[in-house]
């Protein structure tokens, strides 16, 4: 896949707009993709000697936002929000977003202000798997000749889970990946065992987090230790990481996991089992060999930890090159984040009768007290404690009037062609809220008194769509 001609022309226009602007504000999302997007844009502006402000925000603050700058750039958000209702004559707006857009390509016509929206969906390109916000920002950096930012574009795609459908990158992401390889930033191992924590977690721990399908080893380190010992690839007094396994040992592990999964999934999903276990692995070869930043998945988790704890600037400065002060701060944030996640998961799952409520077509939990910024992460991790055949929704309060909603599901459900991001947008809108996202991971904000109505409508909307 190549960048379509019209999209290429949009990037040329974006470059000219930036070059002609002096008063610049950037808004970006708080997740890994948004932080990477912001870091790329900030680096571009730094190198162009453009003073600028950057702010990382949740989506709910963007509708009818005040625009107080000559140029406002929105990255990894903006397409699904009413960001220009207060735009003034002569102002300039650039959107670099991959989420479903509210406006079409002709929206820019007959405006008293400059409006440029670069969204792959306008060009027939899937924004869930072919390019994300950071990738779009990287292609802008290429327009300026800054190909050395390719690794950040690749990291954003990892954080956005753009490789989860097939286990490798597709579409425009392939261009970014190749640029990072050619630049000497990235090593890719094709068709590796795809388990998180290949560098830093003992394999018996990493395996226990397998949650796309609930297995005997899920959340059970005793079972994972026994499995690895039975396979002869791990010993009681010499616990290995995934990176230490030989190809023969990885083959044994694959065969064991594949057999285990095939026993618990319906026959129609058997063809997808390899994609749950196998995928490309990504190593940033310029990072220290002992650093958690060397593995792209672990790096992306650290970025998300900063976003979930209002420390996006720390993450951005690490991305821009600070490996001294801010790297220490990043490690502290990551450690505190892991502790908060563990405490929150314990709160939801430890009850004797469980706080997870299962309906006909979905399951949900009340996450009151869980920070809105981490409820999505918690929801994803709780997949391993519940029925993988249904999506799970987590709720938590944002204030006295609002709820934050996050939905996650097994990758197997996405192979059924269900796009939960589109569904959550529809249902949240019908109850006076806003929402959207990807097929497997999405979210919404709704009025607090609409919770029961939202659940009922969502459950009804899924009637007949789940075929398990």
Short mmCIF file of C-alpha atoms in Angstrom, two decimals:
data_model
loop_
_atom_site.label_atom_id
_atom_site.label_comp_id
_atom_site.label_asym_id
_atom_site.label_seq_id
_atom_site.Cartn_x
_atom_site.Cartn_y
_atom_site.Cartn_z
CA UNK A 1 0.00 0.00 0.00
CA UNK A 2 1.13 3.52 -0.82
CA UNK A 3 -0.19 6.86 0.41
CA UNK A 4 -3.02 7.87 -1.95
CA UNK A 5 -2.35 10.91 -4.12
CA UNK A 6 -4.98 13.10 -2.48
CA UNK A 7 -3.67 12.19 0.97
CA UNK A 8 -0.14 13.03 -0.18
CA UNK A 9 -1.37 16.42 -1.35
CA UNK A 10 -2.95 16.96 2.08
CA UNK A 11 0.42 16.37 3.72
CA UNK A 12 2.03 18.92 1.42
CA UNK A 13 -0.67 21.41 2.43
CA UNK A 14 -0.16 20.61 6.14
CA UNK A 15 3.57 21.31 5.79
CA UNK A 16 2.86 24.71 4.23
CA UNK A 17 0.34 25.58 6.95
CA UNK A 18 2.88 24.78 9.68
CA UNK A 19 5.66 26.69 7.95
CA UNK A 20 3.45 29.78 7.69
CA UNK A 21 2.25 29.68 11.31
CA UNK A 22 3.85 31.06 14.48
CA UNK A 23 1.21 30.70 17.22
CA UNK A 24 0.63 26.94 17.50
CA UNK A 25 -1.27 24.68 19.93
CA UNK A 26 -1.31 20.87 19.78
CA UNK A 27 -3.98 18.70 21.38
CA UNK A 28 -3.30 14.97 21.56
CA UNK A 29 -4.81 11.93 23.23
CA UNK A 30 -3.54 10.50 26.53
CA UNK A 31 -2.77 6.94 25.36
CA UNK A 32 0.42 5.57 23.79
CA UNK A 33 -0.72 6.48 20.29
CA UNK A 34 -1.63 10.01 21.33
CA UNK A 35 1.61 10.54 23.27
CA UNK A 36 3.66 9.29 20.32
CA UNK A 37 1.66 11.58 18.03
CA UNK A 38 2.35 14.53 20.29
CA UNK A 39 6.06 13.70 20.51
CA UNK A 40 6.40 13.53 16.73
CA UNK A 41 4.56 16.82 16.23
CA UNK A 42 6.53 18.54 18.98
CA UNK A 43 9.79 17.35 17.44
CA UNK A 44 8.74 18.67 14.03
CA UNK A 45 7.89 22.04 15.53
CA UNK A 46 11.12 22.12 17.54
CA UNK A 47 13.18 21.48 14.44
CA UNK A 48 11.24 24.15 12.57
CA UNK A 49 11.95 26.60 15.42
CA UNK A 50 8.24 26.99 16.09
CA UNK A 51 7.19 27.90 19.62
CA UNK A 52 4.24 25.76 20.58
CA UNK A 53 2.09 24.47 23.40
CA UNK A 54 1.05 20.84 23.70
CA UNK A 55 -1.77 19.45 25.82
CA UNK A 56 -2.80 15.83 26.27
CA UNK A 57 -6.54 15.45 26.80
CA UNK A 58 -9.42 13.01 27.04
CA UNK A 59 -11.97 13.08 24.26
CA UNK A 60 -14.75 14.46 26.43
CA UNK A 61 -13.15 17.91 26.71
CA UNK A 62 -13.03 18.60 22.98
CA UNK A 63 -16.61 19.27 21.93
CA UNK A 64 -17.06 23.02 21.43
CA UNK A 65 -13.48 23.72 22.50
CA UNK A 66 -12.20 27.29 22.56
CA UNK A 67 -9.63 27.95 19.82
CA UNK A 68 -7.20 30.66 20.93
CA UNK A 69 -4.28 30.14 18.56
CA UNK A 70 -3.41 30.89 14.96
CA UNK A 71 -2.96 27.16 14.28
CA UNK A 72 -4.46 24.31 16.30
CA UNK A 73 -3.36 20.75 15.54
CA UNK A 74 -5.34 17.75 16.78
CA UNK A 75 -3.59 14.37 16.77
CA UNK A 76 -5.13 10.95 17.43
CA UNK A 77 -8.41 12.73 18.13
CA UNK A 78 -10.58 15.44 16.61
CA UNK A 79 -12.29 13.55 13.79
CA UNK A 80 -15.07 12.37 16.08
CA UNK A 81 -15.47 15.58 18.08
CA UNK A 82 -16.98 19.03 17.42
CA UNK A 83 -13.65 20.81 17.52
CA UNK A 84 -14.32 23.75 15.17
CA UNK A 85 -17.68 25.13 16.30
CA UNK A 86 -15.90 28.18 17.76
CA UNK A 87 -13.33 28.64 14.99
CA UNK A 88 -12.77 32.28 14.02
CA UNK A 89 -12.06 33.83 10.66
CA UNK A 90 -8.44 33.38 9.63
CA UNK A 91 -7.66 30.58 12.08
CA UNK A 92 -6.13 27.29 10.93
CA UNK A 93 -7.00 23.74 11.99
CA UNK A 94 -5.19 20.50 11.18
CA UNK A 95 -6.55 17.11 12.26
CA UNK A 96 -4.42 13.95 12.07
CA UNK A 97 -6.75 11.21 13.25
CA UNK A 98 -7.63 7.62 12.32
CA UNK A 99 -10.94 7.27 14.16
CA UNK A 100 -14.29 7.37 12.30
CA UNK A 101 -14.86 10.96 11.13
CA UNK A 102 -17.99 13.04 11.65
CA UNK A 103 -17.21 15.19 8.59
CA UNK A 104 -16.46 14.34 4.96
CA UNK A 105 -13.72 15.63 2.67
CA UNK A 106 -15.87 18.48 1.38
CA UNK A 107 -16.37 19.89 4.86
CA UNK A 108 -13.42 22.26 4.35
CA UNK A 109 -15.22 24.12 1.55
CA UNK A 110 -16.63 27.61 2.07
CA UNK A 111 -15.09 28.10 5.50
CA UNK A 112 -13.76 31.43 6.77
CA UNK A 113 -10.96 29.51 8.44
CA UNK A 114 -8.51 26.91 7.12
CA UNK A 115 -9.66 23.36 7.86
CA UNK A 116 -7.52 20.34 6.94
CA UNK A 117 -8.42 16.86 8.15
CA UNK A 118 -6.12 13.97 7.27
CA UNK A 119 -7.98 10.77 8.07
CA UNK A 120 -7.26 7.44 6.33
CA UNK A 121 -10.93 6.50 6.33
CA UNK A 122 -11.59 9.36 3.88
CA UNK A 123 -9.25 7.55 1.49
CA UNK A 124 -10.64 4.04 1.93
CA UNK A 125 -7.90 2.98 4.38
CA UNK A 126 -8.79 1.06 7.55
CA UNK A 127 -7.85 3.18 10.56
CA UNK A 128 -8.00 0.23 12.97
CA UNK A 129 -5.24 -1.84 11.38
CA UNK A 130 -3.51 0.05 8.56
CA UNK A 131 -2.39 3.29 10.24
CA UNK A 132 -2.94 5.06 13.58
CA UNK A 133 -2.56 8.62 14.85
CA UNK A 134 1.19 8.38 15.41
CA UNK A 135 1.60 6.87 11.96
CA UNK A 136 -0.26 9.79 10.39
CA UNK A 137 1.99 12.20 12.29
CA UNK A 138 5.06 10.28 11.14
CA UNK A 139 4.06 10.71 7.49
CA UNK A 140 3.88 14.44 8.18
CA UNK A 141 7.41 14.28 9.60
CA UNK A 142 8.52 12.51 6.42
CA UNK A 143 7.19 15.48 4.46
CA UNK A 144 9.75 17.55 6.37
CA UNK A 145 12.45 14.92 5.77
CA UNK A 146 12.49 13.63 9.36
CA UNK A 147 12.51 9.90 8.63
CA UNK A 148 14.39 9.27 11.89
CA UNK A 149 11.05 9.50 13.74
CA UNK A 150 9.86 6.25 12.11
CA UNK A 151 10.45 4.22 15.27
CA UNK A 152 8.02 6.44 17.20
CA UNK A 153 5.42 5.91 14.48
CA UNK A 154 5.96 2.17 14.84
CA UNK A 155 5.68 2.37 18.63
CA UNK A 156 2.35 4.17 18.33
CA UNK A 157 1.01 1.35 16.15
CA UNK A 158 2.11 -1.21 18.75
CA UNK A 159 0.36 0.76 21.48
CA UNK A 160 -2.77 1.01 19.36
CA UNK A 161 -2.76 -2.78 18.82
CA UNK A 162 -2.77 -2.33 15.05
CA UNK A 163 -1.01 -5.67 14.57
CA UNK A 164 -3.39 -7.79 16.65
CA UNK A 165 -5.63 -9.02 13.82
CA UNK A 166 -2.94 -10.81 11.83
CA UNK A 167 0.08 -10.72 14.14
CA UNK A 168 1.97 -8.37 11.84
CA UNK A 169 1.63 -4.87 10.41
CA UNK A 170 -0.40 -4.19 7.32
CA UNK A 171 -1.15 -1.26 5.04
CA UNK A 172 0.60 2.03 5.64
CA UNK A 173 2.08 0.60 8.85
CA UNK A 174 4.32 -1.58 6.67
CA UNK A 175 5.93 1.55 5.24
CA UNK A 176 6.65 2.87 8.73
CA UNK A 177 8.06 -0.47 9.81
CA UNK A 178 10.38 -0.63 6.81
CA UNK A 179 11.56 2.95 7.39
CA UNK A 180 12.42 2.04 10.99
CA UNK A 181 14.30 -1.07 9.87
CA UNK A 182 16.16 0.83 7.14
CA UNK A 183 17.07 3.56 9.62
CA UNK A 184 18.67 1.05 11.98
CA UNK A 185 16.11 1.52 14.76
CA UNK A 186 14.12 -1.70 14.59
CA UNK A 187 14.59 -5.46 14.47
CA UNK A 188 11.60 -7.62 13.59
CA UNK A 189 11.39 -11.34 14.31
CA UNK A 190 8.69 -12.84 12.14
CA UNK A 191 6.18 -15.32 13.58
CA UNK A 192 7.51 -15.34 17.12
CA UNK A 193 5.62 -16.52 20.20
CA UNK A 194 3.49 -13.47 20.95
CA UNK A 195 3.45 -13.18 24.74
CA UNK A 196 3.95 -9.91 26.60
CA UNK A 197 7.04 -9.46 28.75
CA UNK A 198 9.56 -11.38 26.64
CA UNK A 199 12.50 -9.49 28.20
CA UNK A 200 11.49 -8.71 31.75
CA UNK A 201 8.99 -11.34 32.97
CA UNK A 202 9.74 -14.96 33.80
CA UNK A 203 7.91 -17.02 31.19
CA UNK A 204 5.74 -18.76 33.80
CA UNK A 205 4.45 -15.32 34.86
CA UNK A 206 3.97 -14.04 31.32
CA UNK A 207 1.96 -17.13 30.36
CA UNK A 208 -0.41 -16.67 33.28
CA UNK A 209 -1.71 -13.45 31.72
CA UNK A 210 -3.06 -15.22 28.62
CA UNK A 211 -6.66 -13.98 28.44
CA UNK A 212 -8.08 -14.09 24.91
CA UNK A 213 -9.49 -17.48 25.92
CA UNK A 214 -9.70 -18.60 29.53
CA UNK A 215 -7.37 -21.57 29.97
CA UNK A 216 -6.25 -23.64 32.99
CA UNK A 217 -3.04 -21.54 33.00
CA UNK A 218 -4.86 -18.18 32.98
CA UNK A 219 -4.13 -16.31 36.25
CA UNK A 220 -2.51 -19.48 37.62
CA UNK A 221 1.27 -19.48 37.94
CA UNK A 222 1.28 -22.94 39.52
CA UNK A 223 -0.23 -24.32 36.31
CA UNK A 224 2.18 -22.40 34.08
CA UNK A 225 5.20 -23.62 36.05
CA UNK A 226 3.97 -27.20 35.83
CA UNK A 227 3.32 -26.87 32.10
CA UNK A 228 6.78 -25.50 31.35
CA UNK A 229 8.45 -28.13 33.49
CA UNK A 230 6.47 -30.93 31.79
CA UNK A 231 7.57 -29.57 28.40
CA UNK A 232 11.18 -29.58 29.56
CA UNK A 233 11.74 -25.91 28.74
CA UNK A 234 11.89 -24.50 32.27
CA UNK A 235 13.25 -25.70 35.60
CA UNK A 236 12.36 -24.89 39.19
CA UNK A 237 15.68 -23.23 39.97
CA UNK A 238 16.31 -21.67 36.55
CA UNK A 239 13.29 -19.75 35.35
CA UNK A 240 13.60 -18.45 31.79
CA UNK A 241 12.17 -15.50 29.93
CA UNK A 242 10.61 -15.99 26.51
CA UNK A 243 13.69 -14.50 24.84
CA UNK A 244 15.85 -17.25 26.31
CA UNK A 245 13.92 -20.07 24.62
CA UNK A 246 15.36 -21.91 21.64
CA UNK A 247 13.29 -22.33 18.49
CA UNK A 248 12.67 -25.96 19.46
CA UNK A 249 11.40 -24.89 22.87
CA UNK A 250 9.16 -22.25 21.30
CA UNK A 251 7.76 -24.91 18.97
CA UNK A 252 6.92 -27.15 21.93
CA UNK A 253 5.23 -24.26 23.70
CA UNK A 254 3.23 -23.35 20.61
CA UNK A 255 1.99 -26.91 20.14
CA UNK A 256 0.95 -27.14 23.79
CA UNK A 257 -0.92 -23.81 23.79
CA UNK A 258 -2.58 -24.58 20.47
CA UNK A 259 -3.86 -27.89 21.74
CA UNK A 260 -5.09 -26.32 24.95
CA UNK A 261 -7.03 -23.59 23.14
CA UNK A 262 -8.54 -25.95 20.56
CA UNK A 263 -10.25 -27.85 23.40
CA UNK A 264 -12.20 -24.82 24.63
CA UNK A 265 -13.15 -22.81 21.51
CA UNK A 266 -15.95 -23.53 19.04
CA UNK A 267 -14.82 -25.19 15.83
CA UNK A 268 -15.24 -22.05 13.73
CA UNK A 269 -12.46 -20.35 15.70
CA UNK A 270 -9.86 -23.11 15.35
CA UNK A 271 -8.48 -21.48 12.18
CA UNK A 272 -7.64 -18.35 14.22
CA UNK A 273 -5.73 -20.10 17.01
CA UNK A 274 -2.29 -19.45 15.48
CA UNK A 275 -3.03 -15.71 15.49
CA UNK A 276 -3.62 -15.80 19.24
CA UNK A 277 -0.18 -17.28 19.86
CA UNK A 278 2.06 -16.26 16.97
CA UNK A 279 3.01 -12.75 15.89
CA UNK A 280 5.95 -10.60 14.93
CA UNK A 281 8.10 -9.26 17.77
CA UNK A 282 9.70 -5.81 17.67
CA UNK A 283 12.98 -4.76 19.24
CA UNK A 284 14.33 -1.20 19.33
CA UNK A 285 17.99 -1.97 18.80
CA UNK A 286 19.29 1.45 19.85
CA UNK A 287 17.90 0.99 23.37
CA UNK A 288 20.00 -0.62 26.09
CA UNK A 289 19.80 -4.43 26.02
CA UNK A 290 18.66 -4.58 29.64
CA UNK A 291 16.10 -1.78 29.32
CA UNK A 292 12.34 -2.32 29.27
CA UNK A 293 12.32 0.19 26.40
CA UNK A 294 14.02 -2.34 24.12
CA UNK A 295 10.86 -4.39 23.59
CA UNK A 296 8.22 -2.37 21.75
CA UNK A 297 5.29 -3.85 23.68
CA UNK A 298 6.84 -3.02 27.05
CA UNK A 299 7.79 0.46 25.83
CA UNK A 300 4.19 1.08 24.75
CA UNK A 301 2.91 -0.07 28.15
CA UNK A 302 5.15 2.50 29.84
CA UNK A 303 3.73 5.21 27.57
CA UNK A 304 0.20 4.19 28.50
CA UNK A 305 1.13 4.20 32.19
CA UNK A 306 2.11 7.86 31.89
CA UNK A 307 -1.09 8.72 30.07
CA UNK A 308 -3.25 7.01 32.66
CA UNK A 309 -1.51 8.91 35.46
CA UNK A 310 -1.45 12.42 33.92
CA UNK A 311 2.30 12.24 33.27
CA UNK A 312 2.24 12.44 29.48
CA UNK A 313 5.03 15.02 29.42
CA UNK A 314 7.41 12.50 31.03
CA UNK A 315 6.65 9.99 28.29
CA UNK A 316 6.98 12.62 25.58
CA UNK A 317 10.39 13.75 26.80
CA UNK A 318 11.63 10.14 26.84
CA UNK A 319 10.42 9.77 23.25
CA UNK A 320 12.20 12.99 22.33
CA UNK A 321 15.47 11.63 23.69
CA UNK A 322 15.71 12.19 27.46
CA UNK A 323 17.23 8.99 28.86
CA UNK A 324 18.45 10.54 32.13
CA UNK A 325 16.03 12.33 34.46
CA UNK A 326 12.79 11.49 32.66
CA UNK A 327 13.66 7.82 32.23
CA UNK A 328 13.95 7.51 36.03
CA UNK A 329 10.59 9.26 36.34
CA UNK A 330 9.12 6.91 33.74
CA UNK A 331 10.21 3.88 35.76
CA UNK A 332 8.61 5.35 38.89
CA UNK A 333 5.31 6.04 37.12
CA UNK A 334 5.30 2.53 35.61
CA UNK A 335 5.88 0.92 39.01
CA UNK A 336 3.09 2.94 40.66
CA UNK A 337 0.80 2.17 37.72
CA UNK A 338 1.32 -1.58 38.09
CA UNK A 339 0.45 -1.33 41.78
CA UNK A 340 -2.74 0.62 41.04
CA UNK A 341 -3.79 -1.93 38.43
CA UNK A 342 -3.25 -4.84 40.80
CA UNK A 343 -5.28 -3.16 43.54
CA UNK A 344 -8.12 -2.35 41.14
CA UNK A 345 -8.26 -5.87 39.69
CA UNK A 346 -8.33 -7.27 43.21
CA UNK A 347 -11.27 -5.00 44.00
CA UNK A 348 -13.32 -6.29 41.07
CA UNK A 349 -12.42 -10.00 41.15
CA UNK A 350 -11.81 -10.92 44.79
CA UNK A 351 -15.44 -10.84 45.94
CA UNK A 352 -16.71 -14.32 46.71
CA UNK A 353 -19.67 -13.78 44.41
CA UNK A 354 -17.72 -11.66 41.90
CA UNK A 355 -18.57 -8.12 40.89
CA UNK A 356 -18.86 -9.16 37.23
CA UNK A 357 -22.50 -9.30 36.13
CA UNK A 358 -23.26 -11.44 33.08
CA UNK A 359 -26.22 -10.78 30.78
CA UNK A 360 -27.31 -12.64 27.67
CA UNK A 361 -24.97 -10.80 25.30
CA UNK A 362 -22.49 -8.92 27.48
CA UNK A 363 -20.98 -8.69 30.94
CA UNK A 364 -20.09 -5.66 33.02
CA UNK A 365 -18.72 -4.50 36.33
CA UNK A 366 -19.12 -1.40 38.46
CA UNK A 367 -15.68 0.13 38.84
CA UNK A 368 -16.65 2.92 41.21
CA UNK A 369 -13.49 4.22 42.80
CA UNK A 370 -11.29 3.14 39.89
CA UNK A 371 -9.69 6.10 38.15
CA UNK A 372 -11.37 6.83 34.78
CA UNK A 373 -7.93 6.89 33.18
CA UNK A 374 -7.25 3.22 33.97
CA UNK A 375 -10.70 1.63 33.74
CA UNK A 376 -9.99 0.60 30.13
CA UNK A 377 -6.78 -1.16 31.11
CA UNK A 378 -8.56 -2.88 34.01
CA UNK A 379 -11.39 -3.99 31.73
CA UNK A 380 -8.92 -5.59 29.34
CA UNK A 381 -7.09 -7.41 32.12
CA UNK A 382 -10.33 -8.70 33.64
CA UNK A 383 -11.05 -10.58 30.41
CA UNK A 384 -9.03 -13.41 31.93
CA UNK A 385 -11.49 -13.71 34.82
CA UNK A 386 -14.76 -13.92 32.90
CA UNK A 387 -16.57 -15.34 29.86
CA UNK A 388 -14.38 -14.62 26.82
CA UNK A 389 -17.33 -15.30 24.50
CA UNK A 390 -18.94 -11.97 25.42
CA UNK A 391 -17.57 -8.42 25.53
CA UNK A 392 -16.99 -6.93 28.95
CA UNK A 393 -17.80 -3.36 29.94
CA UNK A 394 -16.39 -1.44 32.88
CA UNK A 395 -18.03 1.66 34.40
CA UNK A 396 -16.58 4.30 36.67
CA UNK A 397 -17.63 7.81 37.63
CA UNK A 398 -15.92 10.87 36.18
CA UNK A 399 -17.84 13.24 38.46
CA UNK A 400 -21.27 13.52 40.08
CA UNK A 401 -23.00 13.57 36.68
CA UNK A 402 -20.95 11.37 34.35
CA UNK A 403 -19.72 7.84 33.74
CA UNK A 404 -16.69 6.65 31.82
CA UNK A 405 -17.31 3.38 29.98
CA UNK A 406 -14.68 1.05 28.55
CA UNK A 407 -15.29 -2.09 26.50
CA UNK A 408 -12.86 -4.88 25.69
CA UNK A 409 -13.29 -8.27 24.05
CA UNK A 410 -11.35 -11.32 22.97
CA UNK A 411 -9.66 -11.05 19.59
CA UNK A 412 -11.79 -14.00 18.51
CA UNK A 413 -14.94 -11.85 18.61
CA UNK A 414 -13.35 -9.36 16.22
CA UNK A 415 -12.96 -12.18 13.69
CA UNK A 416 -16.77 -12.38 13.66
CA UNK A 417 -16.76 -8.95 12.05
CA UNK A 418 -18.32 -7.13 15.00
CA UNK A 419 -17.12 -3.52 15.36
CA UNK A 420 -17.84 -2.65 18.97
CA UNK A 421 -16.51 0.90 18.48
CA UNK A 422 -19.33 1.67 16.05
CA UNK A 423 -21.88 0.05 18.35
CA UNK A 424 -20.76 1.95 21.44
CA UNK A 425 -20.89 5.21 19.51
CA UNK A 426 -24.49 4.49 18.47
CA UNK A 427 -25.69 3.43 21.92
CA UNK A 428 -23.92 6.20 23.85
CA UNK A 429 -25.32 8.81 21.47
CA UNK A 430 -28.83 7.43 21.97
CA UNK A 431 -28.60 8.10 25.73
CA UNK A 432 -27.09 11.58 25.44
CA UNK A 433 -23.42 10.65 25.55
CA UNK A 434 -20.46 10.28 23.20
CA UNK A 435 -18.32 7.31 22.31
CA UNK A 436 -16.38 5.35 19.73
CA UNK A 437 -13.14 3.51 19.14
CA UNK A 438 -11.94 0.28 17.62
CA UNK A 439 -13.51 -3.12 17.06
CA UNK A 440 -11.98 -4.73 20.16
CA UNK A 441 -11.32 -1.71 22.39
CA UNK A 442 -13.57 1.31 22.69
CA UNK A 443 -15.19 3.63 25.19
CA UNK A 444 -17.80 6.25 25.92
CA UNK A 445 -18.96 8.95 28.30
CA UNK A 446 -22.62 8.98 29.34
CA UNK A 447 -24.81 10.73 31.95
CA UNK A 448 -24.72 8.80 35.21
CA UNK A 449 -28.49 8.34 35.30
CA UNK A 450 -28.42 6.60 31.91
CA UNK A 451 -26.35 3.60 33.02
CA UNK A 452 -29.17 1.04 33.16
CA UNK A 453 -30.64 2.25 29.87
CA UNK A 454 -27.21 2.04 28.23
CA UNK A 455 -26.70 -1.54 29.43
CA UNK A 456 -30.16 -2.62 28.26
CA UNK A 457 -29.77 -1.02 24.84
CA UNK A 458 -26.29 -2.44 24.36
CA UNK A 459 -27.41 -5.94 25.33
CA UNK A 460 -30.34 -5.71 22.91
CA UNK A 461 -28.15 -4.33 20.12
CA UNK A 462 -25.94 -7.42 20.30
CA UNK A 463 -28.88 -9.83 20.00
CA UNK A 464 -28.06 -12.23 17.18
CA UNK A 465 -24.63 -10.71 16.54
CA UNK A 466 -22.73 -13.02 18.88
CA UNK A 467 -22.63 -16.51 17.44
CA UNK A 468 -20.98 -18.40 20.28
#
